[in-house]
């Protein structure tokens, strides 16, 4: 009666563009980092699109559409029904469908970036939705964030510590914070960025390239 | 027994379908006037069950379920659904929710899901929720009555979950309302199918239309 044939590599049958997630607490700089990454990745010839999961408004989607960095039609917004973690973890289907829709509209698309709505340290991406994801925290959120060992900090493929420029102003010892982040992550990648100046953004792009675009 | 279990499986909110992101007019209604009491909330959901679910979603689902092996016939019903939904947020919401459900079923290999998905993607079908449920639930092995009950249950639980997240009612009090509405679903599920798909829930239609114009919203409709 029930002829289910999921196969080992189910995801690849429906998606051909790589999909990556950008998660992290409210205001840590997810959108700012994406704004920095877009020109770098496009400069490397990557054909990309973005899906945002704004909580209440379409603020981030509108900001990216107006940025002039990417054609507005390449930015989709998915509502999170008051649950930013549900829409990337327990039930990522609306995001999956938004990604499918972008792929259908832009043949040749190589990368879809999903920005999660700002959430807490427990938010993680479902691997049904993305191939690889980063978690963005910031220096001003407190140097104890890595120590708190939230699932987001521990499980992500790349931890980004943003707003390095603010460290002196908030009394954070950046080196110590990064050291602790690397320690709790068991030597998995951590990159420090300043999305204001663009510092560290090339390194993030390199890592995305190696992880999902099979480039150098 | 398996068909009952399959219906429970599909009605469970743990099955990913995107449904949690739709309030189907409730967010607009909650924002519009005074705080909704639990009696008013119950009345709103009951009205939606009687005038929209029973007369439109249920009818489209049951008819498409019978036709599930003939996707041309399903696409025909799908167009009828589109034509009977007055408020655009409901039309778009139903299509997006359908695409969400389809994404999950295509991924797990439910028979029929990929063919229907290909049609929707190619623009040869709209992929409304009710018709998509018919295709994938038939493919997944539910029987028609289980499919209708799953759909009715999800209509109630979808409204109530949204109401809880909107702060209209407490999570436990909501279940007392669900308990009161289940006999309504059972009663409506047993009524003969009307010949035409008809939907008339003007309060929610207006609320959803206003909601769609607003900048502040948690839910897709
Ligand atoms: N000084 C400094 N400010 C930054 C940096 N990155 C982002 N910001 C600022 O931090 C604020 C929040 O940045 P966003 O990019 O909107 O943060 P977000 O994580 O996308 O926020 P949500 O989507 O609301 O969760 C904005 O005012 C940014 O200009 C940085 O590296 N340094
Ligand atoms: Mg943002």
Short mmCIF file of C-alpha atoms and ligand atoms in Angstrom, two decimals:
data_model
loop_
_atom_site.label_atom_id
_atom_site.label_comp_id
_atom_site.label_asym_id
_atom_site.label_seq_id
_atom_site.Cartn_x
_atom_site.Cartn_y
_atom_site.Cartn_z
CA UNK A 1 0.00 0.00 0.00
CA UNK A 2 2.57 2.55 1.05
CA UNK A 3 5.37 2.83 -1.42
CA UNK A 4 7.60 5.39 0.21
CA UNK A 5 10.88 5.94 -1.54
CA UNK A 6 12.74 8.64 0.29
CA UNK A 7 16.25 7.61 -0.76
CA UNK A 8 19.41 8.69 0.96
CA UNK A 9 19.87 12.05 -0.67
CA UNK A 10 16.32 13.32 -0.64
CA UNK A 11 17.16 16.98 -0.30
CA UNK A 12 19.20 17.15 -3.45
CA UNK A 13 16.31 15.92 -5.57
CA UNK A 14 14.36 19.07 -4.89
CA UNK A 15 17.05 21.65 -4.33
CA UNK A 16 19.99 22.42 -6.50
CA UNK A 17 21.19 25.68 -4.97
CA UNK A 18 23.15 25.39 -1.74
CA UNK A 19 21.22 26.67 1.27
CA UNK A 20 22.82 28.27 4.29
CA UNK A 21 21.38 29.68 7.50
CA UNK A 22 22.30 32.77 9.49
CA UNK A 23 20.92 32.64 13.03
CA UNK A 24 21.58 34.37 16.31
CA UNK A 25 20.16 36.64 18.99
CA UNK A 26 18.24 39.84 18.25
CA UNK A 27 20.41 42.63 16.93
CA UNK A 28 23.69 40.70 16.78
CA UNK A 29 24.27 41.86 13.21
CA UNK A 30 22.83 39.07 11.02
CA UNK A 31 21.41 41.44 8.42
CA UNK A 32 24.48 43.68 8.57
CA UNK A 33 26.70 40.67 7.91
CA UNK A 34 24.51 39.53 5.00
CA UNK A 35 24.72 43.05 3.56
CA UNK A 36 28.49 42.73 3.69
CA UNK A 37 28.55 39.20 2.32
CA UNK A 38 26.37 39.89 -0.70
CA UNK A 39 28.89 42.04 -2.62
CA UNK A 40 31.78 39.79 -1.64
CA UNK A 41 30.03 36.62 -2.81
CA UNK A 42 28.65 38.25 -5.93
CA UNK A 43 32.12 39.59 -6.66
CA UNK A 44 33.22 35.96 -6.68
CA UNK A 45 30.53 35.18 -9.22
CA UNK A 46 28.06 33.50 -6.87
CA UNK A 47 24.42 33.71 -8.02
CA UNK A 48 22.47 34.20 -4.80
CA UNK A 49 19.17 35.07 -3.14
CA UNK A 50 18.03 35.75 0.42
CA UNK A 51 15.05 34.67 2.53
CA UNK A 52 14.39 36.62 5.73
CA UNK A 53 12.26 35.52 8.69
CA UNK A 54 11.34 38.82 10.25
CA UNK A 55 9.34 38.45 13.44
CA UNK A 56 6.73 41.18 13.22
CA UNK A 57 7.60 43.45 10.32
CA UNK A 58 9.23 42.98 6.95
CA UNK A 59 12.00 45.31 8.09
CA UNK A 60 14.98 43.13 7.15
CA UNK A 61 13.52 42.08 3.81
CA UNK A 62 12.76 45.70 2.95
CA UNK A 63 16.18 46.83 4.10
CA UNK A 64 17.88 44.31 1.81
CA UNK A 65 15.55 45.14 -1.08
CA UNK A 66 16.34 48.82 -0.75
CA UNK A 67 20.05 48.28 -0.22
CA UNK A 68 20.88 48.28 -3.91
CA UNK A 69 23.13 45.28 -3.25
CA UNK A 70 20.78 42.75 -4.80
CA UNK A 71 17.71 42.84 -7.03
CA UNK A 72 14.66 43.26 -4.80
CA UNK A 73 12.99 40.20 -6.37
CA UNK A 74 15.80 38.05 -5.01
CA UNK A 75 14.71 38.76 -1.44
CA UNK A 76 11.74 36.83 -0.02
CA UNK A 77 10.16 37.24 3.38
CA UNK A 78 8.63 34.37 5.35
CA UNK A 79 6.48 35.07 8.39
CA UNK A 80 7.34 33.15 11.52
CA UNK A 81 3.92 33.05 13.21
CA UNK A 82 5.48 34.42 16.40
CA UNK A 83 7.94 31.51 16.50
CA UNK A 84 11.31 32.28 14.90
CA UNK A 85 12.76 28.94 15.96
CA UNK A 86 9.82 26.88 14.68
CA UNK A 87 10.15 28.28 11.17
CA UNK A 88 13.80 27.21 10.91
CA UNK A 89 13.73 24.06 12.99
CA UNK A 90 10.49 22.20 13.83
CA UNK A 91 8.65 23.27 10.71
CA UNK A 92 10.94 24.68 8.03
CA UNK A 93 8.53 23.93 5.18
CA UNK A 94 7.58 27.55 4.43
CA UNK A 95 11.25 28.43 4.17
CA UNK A 96 11.87 25.37 2.01
CA UNK A 97 9.03 26.43 -0.26
CA UNK A 98 10.37 29.99 -0.42
CA UNK A 99 13.77 28.60 -1.43
CA UNK A 100 12.14 26.37 -4.06
CA UNK A 101 10.24 29.36 -5.39
CA UNK A 102 13.43 31.43 -5.71
CA UNK A 103 15.14 28.57 -7.51
CA UNK A 104 12.24 28.28 -9.92
CA UNK A 105 12.30 32.02 -10.60
CA UNK A 106 16.09 32.28 -10.94
CA UNK A 107 17.48 29.33 -12.87
CA UNK A 108 21.17 29.08 -12.16
CA UNK A 109 20.81 30.17 -8.57
CA UNK A 110 23.71 28.77 -6.57
CA UNK A 111 23.11 29.95 -3.03
CA UNK A 112 20.09 30.80 -0.89
CA UNK A 113 20.82 32.53 2.42
CA UNK A 114 18.16 32.18 5.13
CA UNK A 115 18.23 34.82 7.85
CA UNK A 116 16.47 33.68 10.99
CA UNK A 117 14.47 36.12 13.02
CA UNK A 118 16.37 37.22 16.10
CA UNK A 119 16.03 34.49 18.69
CA UNK A 120 17.80 33.15 21.75
CA UNK A 121 20.88 31.01 22.24
CA UNK A 122 18.87 27.81 21.80
CA UNK A 123 17.91 28.42 18.19
CA UNK A 124 19.34 26.02 15.65
CA UNK A 125 18.62 25.33 11.98
CA UNK A 126 17.08 22.09 10.74
CA UNK A 127 19.34 20.27 8.32
CA UNK A 128 16.21 19.70 6.23
CA UNK A 129 16.41 23.37 5.40
CA UNK A 130 20.11 24.21 5.18
CA UNK A 131 23.35 22.46 4.30
CA UNK A 132 25.39 24.63 6.59
CA UNK A 133 24.67 27.44 9.05
CA UNK A 134 26.34 30.10 11.09
CA UNK A 135 25.38 31.63 14.38
CA UNK A 136 26.10 35.31 14.90
CA UNK A 137 26.65 36.67 18.39
CA UNK A 138 28.16 40.02 19.22
CA UNK A 139 30.71 41.37 21.61
CA UNK A 140 28.25 43.79 23.17
CA UNK A 141 25.90 40.95 24.12
CA UNK A 142 28.40 39.99 26.81
CA UNK A 143 31.66 38.06 26.86
CA UNK A 144 29.97 35.28 28.81
CA UNK A 145 27.78 34.21 25.86
CA UNK A 146 30.16 31.45 24.65
CA UNK A 147 30.46 30.10 28.21
CA UNK A 148 26.71 29.71 28.42
CA UNK A 149 27.07 26.98 25.80
CA UNK A 150 23.74 27.59 24.08
CA UNK A 151 22.88 25.03 21.38
CA UNK A 152 23.18 27.78 18.75
CA UNK A 153 26.75 28.54 19.80
CA UNK A 154 27.74 24.89 20.06
CA UNK A 155 25.99 23.29 17.10
CA UNK A 156 26.53 25.80 14.30
CA UNK A 157 29.06 25.11 11.57
CA UNK A 158 30.56 28.55 12.06
CA UNK A 159 30.32 30.86 15.05
CA UNK A 160 30.66 34.53 14.16
CA UNK A 161 31.54 36.99 16.91
CA UNK A 162 30.49 40.34 15.49
CA UNK A 163 30.89 43.99 16.51
CA UNK A 164 34.54 43.57 17.43
CA UNK A 165 34.86 47.35 17.20
CA UNK A 166 32.71 47.66 20.31
CA UNK A 167 34.91 45.52 22.56
CA UNK A 168 36.82 48.42 24.16
CA UNK A 169 33.58 50.30 24.76
CA UNK A 170 31.84 47.49 26.58
CA UNK A 171 34.83 46.30 28.55
CA UNK A 172 35.22 43.01 26.71
CA UNK A 173 38.56 41.29 26.27
CA UNK A 174 38.06 40.11 22.70
CA UNK A 175 40.95 37.64 22.68
CA UNK A 176 39.68 35.96 25.81
CA UNK A 177 36.14 35.81 24.47
CA UNK A 178 37.31 34.23 21.21
CA UNK A 179 39.51 31.79 23.11
CA UNK A 180 36.58 30.70 25.19
CA UNK A 181 34.38 30.37 22.11
CA UNK A 182 36.93 28.11 20.44
CA UNK A 183 37.28 26.07 23.62
CA UNK A 184 33.55 25.41 24.06
CA UNK A 185 33.26 24.54 20.37
CA UNK A 186 36.00 21.96 20.48
CA UNK A 187 38.10 23.80 17.91
CA UNK A 188 35.31 24.16 15.37
CA UNK A 189 35.48 27.44 13.42
CA UNK A 190 35.00 30.82 15.04
CA UNK A 191 35.47 34.06 13.11
CA UNK A 192 35.50 37.58 14.51
CA UNK A 193 33.88 40.24 12.35
CA UNK A 194 33.11 43.91 12.27
CA UNK A 195 30.15 44.26 9.96
CA UNK A 196 30.53 48.05 10.09
CA UNK A 197 33.96 48.05 8.50
CA UNK A 198 33.80 44.70 6.74
CA UNK A 199 36.63 43.14 8.72
CA UNK A 200 36.45 39.34 8.78
CA UNK A 201 33.79 39.19 6.08
CA UNK A 202 36.14 37.76 3.44
CA UNK A 203 37.00 34.96 5.85
CA UNK A 204 33.29 34.17 6.33
CA UNK A 205 32.81 34.14 2.55
CA UNK A 206 35.82 31.80 2.16
CA UNK A 207 34.28 29.41 4.62
CA UNK A 208 30.90 29.46 2.87
CA UNK A 209 32.68 28.84 -0.42
CA UNK A 210 34.58 25.87 0.93
CA UNK A 211 31.62 24.43 2.82
CA UNK A 212 28.88 24.57 0.22
CA UNK A 213 30.10 26.03 -3.05
CA UNK A 214 33.13 23.80 -3.47
CA UNK A 215 35.31 26.75 -4.35
CA UNK A 216 38.75 27.56 -3.05
CA UNK B 1 -6.47 0.87 12.28
CA UNK B 2 -3.65 2.14 10.11
CA UNK B 3 -5.84 4.67 8.32
CA UNK B 4 -6.88 6.18 11.66
CA UNK B 5 -3.27 6.38 12.78
CA UNK B 6 -2.33 7.98 9.48
CA UNK B 7 -5.02 10.62 10.02
CA UNK B 8 -3.68 11.36 13.52
CA UNK B 9 -0.17 11.54 12.08
CA UNK B 10 -1.22 14.16 9.57
CA UNK B 11 -3.39 16.15 11.99
CA UNK B 12 -0.56 16.38 14.51
CA UNK B 13 0.99 19.85 14.52
CA UNK B 14 4.38 18.12 14.74
CA UNK B 15 4.03 17.22 11.07
CA UNK B 16 5.68 20.15 9.26
CA UNK B 17 3.35 21.94 6.88
CA UNK B 18 3.81 25.62 7.64
CA UNK B 19 0.35 25.78 9.19
CA UNK B 20 1.60 27.44 12.38
CA UNK B 21 2.36 30.66 10.51
CA UNK B 22 -1.25 31.29 9.45
CA UNK B 23 -3.88 32.78 11.76
CA UNK B 24 -6.51 32.82 8.99
CA UNK B 25 -7.85 36.21 9.92
CA UNK B 26 -7.60 35.87 13.67
CA UNK B 27 -4.63 38.19 14.08
CA UNK B 28 -6.50 40.87 12.14
CA UNK B 29 -9.60 40.31 14.22
CA UNK B 30 -7.69 40.41 17.49
CA UNK B 31 -6.05 43.67 16.43
CA UNK B 32 -9.26 45.28 15.25
CA UNK B 33 -11.42 45.77 18.28
CA UNK B 34 -11.73 45.00 21.93
CA UNK B 35 -10.16 41.98 23.46
CA UNK B 36 -11.92 38.81 22.31
CA UNK B 37 -13.47 36.84 25.15
CA UNK B 38 -13.19 33.07 25.05
CA UNK B 39 -16.90 32.86 24.15
CA UNK B 40 -16.36 35.23 21.26
CA UNK B 41 -13.32 33.30 20.15
CA UNK B 42 -15.32 30.11 20.20
CA UNK B 43 -18.08 31.76 18.17
CA UNK B 44 -15.58 33.02 15.59
CA UNK B 45 -14.02 29.60 15.14
CA UNK B 46 -17.40 27.87 15.03
CA UNK B 47 -18.57 30.29 12.35
CA UNK B 48 -15.42 29.63 10.35
CA UNK B 49 -16.04 25.90 10.67
CA UNK B 50 -19.66 26.16 9.57
CA UNK B 51 -19.32 28.71 6.78
CA UNK B 52 -15.89 28.06 5.46
CA UNK B 53 -14.48 24.71 6.47
CA UNK B 54 -17.66 22.66 6.02
CA UNK B 55 -18.79 24.37 2.84
CA UNK B 56 -15.46 24.99 1.14
CA UNK B 57 -12.31 23.28 2.49
CA UNK B 58 -14.08 20.05 3.35
CA UNK B 59 -15.88 19.91 0.02
CA UNK B 60 -12.75 20.61 -2.02
CA UNK B 61 -10.78 18.06 0.00
CA UNK B 62 -13.39 15.31 -0.26
CA UNK B 63 -13.93 15.80 -3.98
CA UNK B 64 -10.25 16.06 -4.77
CA UNK B 65 -9.60 13.00 -2.61
CA UNK B 66 -11.89 10.95 -4.84
CA UNK B 67 -10.10 12.33 -7.88
CA UNK B 68 -6.58 12.11 -6.46
CA UNK B 69 -5.36 9.73 -9.16
CA UNK B 70 -6.36 12.17 -11.85
CA UNK B 71 -4.34 15.33 -11.33
CA UNK B 72 -6.15 17.14 -14.13
CA UNK B 73 -9.38 16.71 -12.20
CA UNK B 74 -7.68 17.83 -8.98
CA UNK B 75 -6.36 20.91 -10.77
CA UNK B 76 -9.91 21.70 -11.83
CA UNK B 77 -11.11 21.62 -8.21
CA UNK B 78 -8.03 23.64 -7.26
CA UNK B 79 -9.16 26.42 -9.62
CA UNK B 80 -12.63 26.30 -8.12
CA UNK B 81 -11.10 26.81 -4.67
CA UNK B 82 -9.23 29.85 -5.97
CA UNK B 83 -12.41 31.30 -7.44
CA UNK B 84 -14.39 30.94 -4.23
CA UNK B 85 -11.89 32.60 -1.92
CA UNK B 86 -12.80 36.22 -1.78
CA UNK B 87 -10.01 37.60 0.37
CA UNK B 88 -6.57 37.58 -1.21
CA UNK B 89 -4.74 36.79 2.05
CA UNK B 90 -6.74 33.57 2.26
CA UNK B 91 -5.99 32.65 -1.34
CA UNK B 92 -2.28 33.27 -0.97
CA UNK B 93 -2.20 31.71 2.48
CA UNK B 94 -3.90 28.57 1.25
CA UNK B 95 -1.44 28.26 -1.62
CA UNK B 96 1.59 28.84 0.58
CA UNK B 97 0.35 26.42 3.21
CA UNK B 98 -0.26 23.90 0.43
CA UNK B 99 3.31 24.41 -0.82
CA UNK B 100 4.61 23.86 2.72
CA UNK B 101 2.72 20.61 3.14
CA UNK B 102 3.86 19.54 -0.29
CA UNK B 103 7.50 20.32 0.48
CA UNK B 104 7.40 17.92 3.43
CA UNK B 105 5.62 15.15 1.54
CA UNK B 106 7.84 15.50 -1.52
CA UNK B 107 10.84 15.19 0.75
CA UNK B 108 9.64 12.00 2.43
CA UNK B 109 8.55 10.47 -0.85
CA UNK B 110 4.78 10.32 -0.42
CA UNK B 111 3.36 8.87 -3.65
CA UNK B 112 1.87 11.57 -5.85
CA UNK B 113 3.54 14.46 -4.02
CA UNK B 114 6.29 15.07 -6.53
CA UNK B 115 3.96 15.00 -9.53
CA UNK B 116 1.60 17.49 -7.92
CA UNK B 117 4.55 19.64 -6.84
CA UNK B 118 5.90 19.65 -10.39
CA UNK B 119 2.54 20.85 -11.65
CA UNK B 120 2.33 23.61 -9.08
CA UNK B 121 5.88 24.72 -9.79
CA UNK B 122 5.22 24.75 -13.51
CA UNK B 123 2.22 26.99 -12.91
CA UNK B 124 -0.19 24.30 -14.10
CA UNK B 125 -1.95 24.12 -10.72
CA UNK B 126 -2.30 26.57 -7.86
CA UNK B 127 -1.70 24.07 -5.09
CA UNK B 128 -4.28 25.17 -2.54
CA UNK B 129 -4.16 23.54 0.86
CA UNK B 130 -7.33 21.46 0.53
CA UNK B 131 -6.46 20.01 -2.86
CA UNK B 132 -2.86 19.40 -1.84
CA UNK B 133 -4.06 17.62 1.30
CA UNK B 134 -6.23 15.44 -0.93
CA UNK B 135 -3.30 14.44 -3.14
CA UNK B 136 -0.74 13.77 -0.42
CA UNK B 137 -3.12 12.24 2.08
CA UNK B 138 -4.51 9.90 -0.49
CA UNK B 139 -0.93 9.04 -1.44
CA UNK B 140 0.00 8.55 2.20
CA UNK B 141 -2.79 6.03 2.71
CA UNK B 142 -5.43 7.93 4.70
CA UNK B 143 -9.05 7.14 3.93
CA UNK B 144 -11.46 9.89 2.97
CA UNK B 145 -13.24 10.19 6.28
CA UNK B 146 -9.93 10.28 8.15
CA UNK B 147 -8.72 12.98 5.77
CA UNK B 148 -11.83 15.08 6.39
CA UNK B 149 -11.49 14.72 10.17
CA UNK B 150 -7.78 15.57 10.05
CA UNK B 151 -8.58 18.70 8.06
CA UNK B 152 -11.37 19.74 10.45
CA UNK B 153 -9.23 19.11 13.49
CA UNK B 154 -6.39 21.15 11.98
CA UNK B 155 -8.78 24.02 11.25
CA UNK B 156 -9.72 24.15 14.95
CA UNK B 157 -6.24 23.59 16.34
CA UNK B 158 -4.74 26.10 13.90
CA UNK B 159 -7.06 28.85 15.11
CA UNK B 160 -6.52 27.97 18.75
CA UNK B 161 -2.73 27.79 18.49
CA UNK B 162 -2.74 31.20 16.83
CA UNK B 163 -5.05 32.52 19.56
CA UNK B 164 -2.63 31.33 22.23
CA UNK B 165 0.36 32.94 20.52
CA UNK B 166 -1.62 36.15 20.08
CA UNK B 167 -2.38 36.19 23.78
CA UNK B 168 -6.14 36.00 23.15
CA UNK B 169 -6.50 32.94 25.38
CA UNK B 170 -4.35 30.83 27.66
CA UNK B 171 -2.86 27.59 26.44
CA UNK B 172 -4.99 25.47 28.77
CA UNK B 173 -8.21 27.43 28.44
CA UNK B 174 -7.77 27.03 24.68
CA UNK B 175 -8.12 23.28 25.07
CA UNK B 176 -11.49 23.68 26.73
CA UNK B 177 -12.62 25.56 23.63
CA UNK B 178 -11.14 22.86 21.39
CA UNK B 179 -13.11 20.27 23.36
CA UNK B 180 -16.33 22.21 22.78
CA UNK B 181 -15.66 22.56 19.07
CA UNK B 182 -14.82 18.94 18.32
CA UNK B 183 -18.50 17.90 18.26
CA UNK B 184 -19.08 20.67 15.73
CA UNK B 185 -16.38 19.19 13.50
CA UNK B 186 -17.87 15.73 13.92
CA UNK B 187 -21.37 17.00 13.10
CA UNK B 188 -20.21 18.93 10.04
CA UNK B 189 -18.01 16.10 8.78
CA UNK B 190 -21.09 13.89 8.68
CA UNK B 191 -23.26 16.24 6.63
CA UNK B 192 -23.75 15.44 2.92
CA UNK B 193 -21.37 17.19 0.57
CA UNK B 194 -22.92 20.17 -1.18
CA UNK B 195 -22.47 20.34 -4.94
CA UNK B 196 -20.65 23.65 -4.93
CA UNK B 197 -17.70 25.04 -3.01
CA UNK B 198 -18.88 28.09 -1.09
CA UNK B 199 -17.22 30.18 1.55
CA UNK B 200 -18.73 33.00 3.55
CA UNK B 201 -16.90 34.27 6.59
CA UNK B 202 -17.05 38.00 6.02
CA UNK B 203 -15.76 39.05 9.44
CA UNK B 204 -12.58 37.05 9.03
CA UNK B 205 -12.31 38.04 5.35
CA UNK B 206 -12.38 41.71 6.24
CA UNK B 207 -10.04 41.24 9.18
CA UNK B 208 -7.56 39.35 7.00
CA UNK B 209 -7.72 41.95 4.25
CA UNK B 210 -7.00 44.74 6.69
CA UNK B 211 -4.28 42.70 8.32
CA UNK B 212 -2.55 42.23 4.97
CA UNK B 213 -2.22 45.99 4.60
CA UNK B 214 -0.70 46.45 8.04
CA UNK B 215 3.02 46.55 8.67
CA UNK B 216 2.97 44.83 12.02
CA UNK B 217 2.15 41.18 11.97
CA UNK B 218 3.34 37.91 13.31
CA UNK B 219 1.29 35.67 11.05
CA UNK B 220 1.18 35.33 7.28
CA UNK B 221 -2.56 36.00 7.21
N1 LIG C 1 29.37 48.86 15.92
C1 LIG C 1 28.85 47.87 15.19
N2 LIG C 1 27.53 47.85 14.96
C2 LIG C 1 27.04 46.85 14.24
C3 LIG C 1 27.83 45.82 13.69
N3 LIG C 1 27.04 44.95 13.03
C4 LIG C 1 25.78 45.42 13.15
N4 LIG C 1 25.78 46.56 13.87
C5 LIG C 1 24.60 47.37 14.24
O1 LIG C 1 23.81 46.59 15.13
C6 LIG C 1 22.44 46.84 14.92
C7 LIG C 1 21.71 45.55 14.61
O2 LIG C 1 22.20 45.02 13.39
P1 LIG C 1 21.32 44.11 12.46
O3 LIG C 1 22.15 43.71 11.30
O4 LIG C 1 20.00 44.72 12.18
O5 LIG C 1 21.10 42.88 13.44
P2 LIG C 1 20.22 41.56 13.22
O6 LIG C 1 20.94 40.46 13.91
O7 LIG C 1 19.94 41.39 11.79
O8 LIG C 1 18.91 41.96 14.02
P3 LIG C 1 17.47 41.20 14.01
O9 LIG C 1 17.24 40.72 12.63
O10 LIG C 1 16.52 42.26 14.46
O11 LIG C 1 17.60 40.11 15.02
C8 LIG C 1 22.36 47.84 13.79
O12 LIG C 1 22.25 49.12 14.33
C9 LIG C 1 23.70 47.67 13.09
O13 LIG C 1 24.12 48.82 12.41
C10 LIG C 1 29.24 45.86 13.96
O14 LIG C 1 30.03 45.00 13.56
N5 LIG C 1 29.68 46.92 14.72
MG1 LIG C 2 18.09 41.09 10.87
#
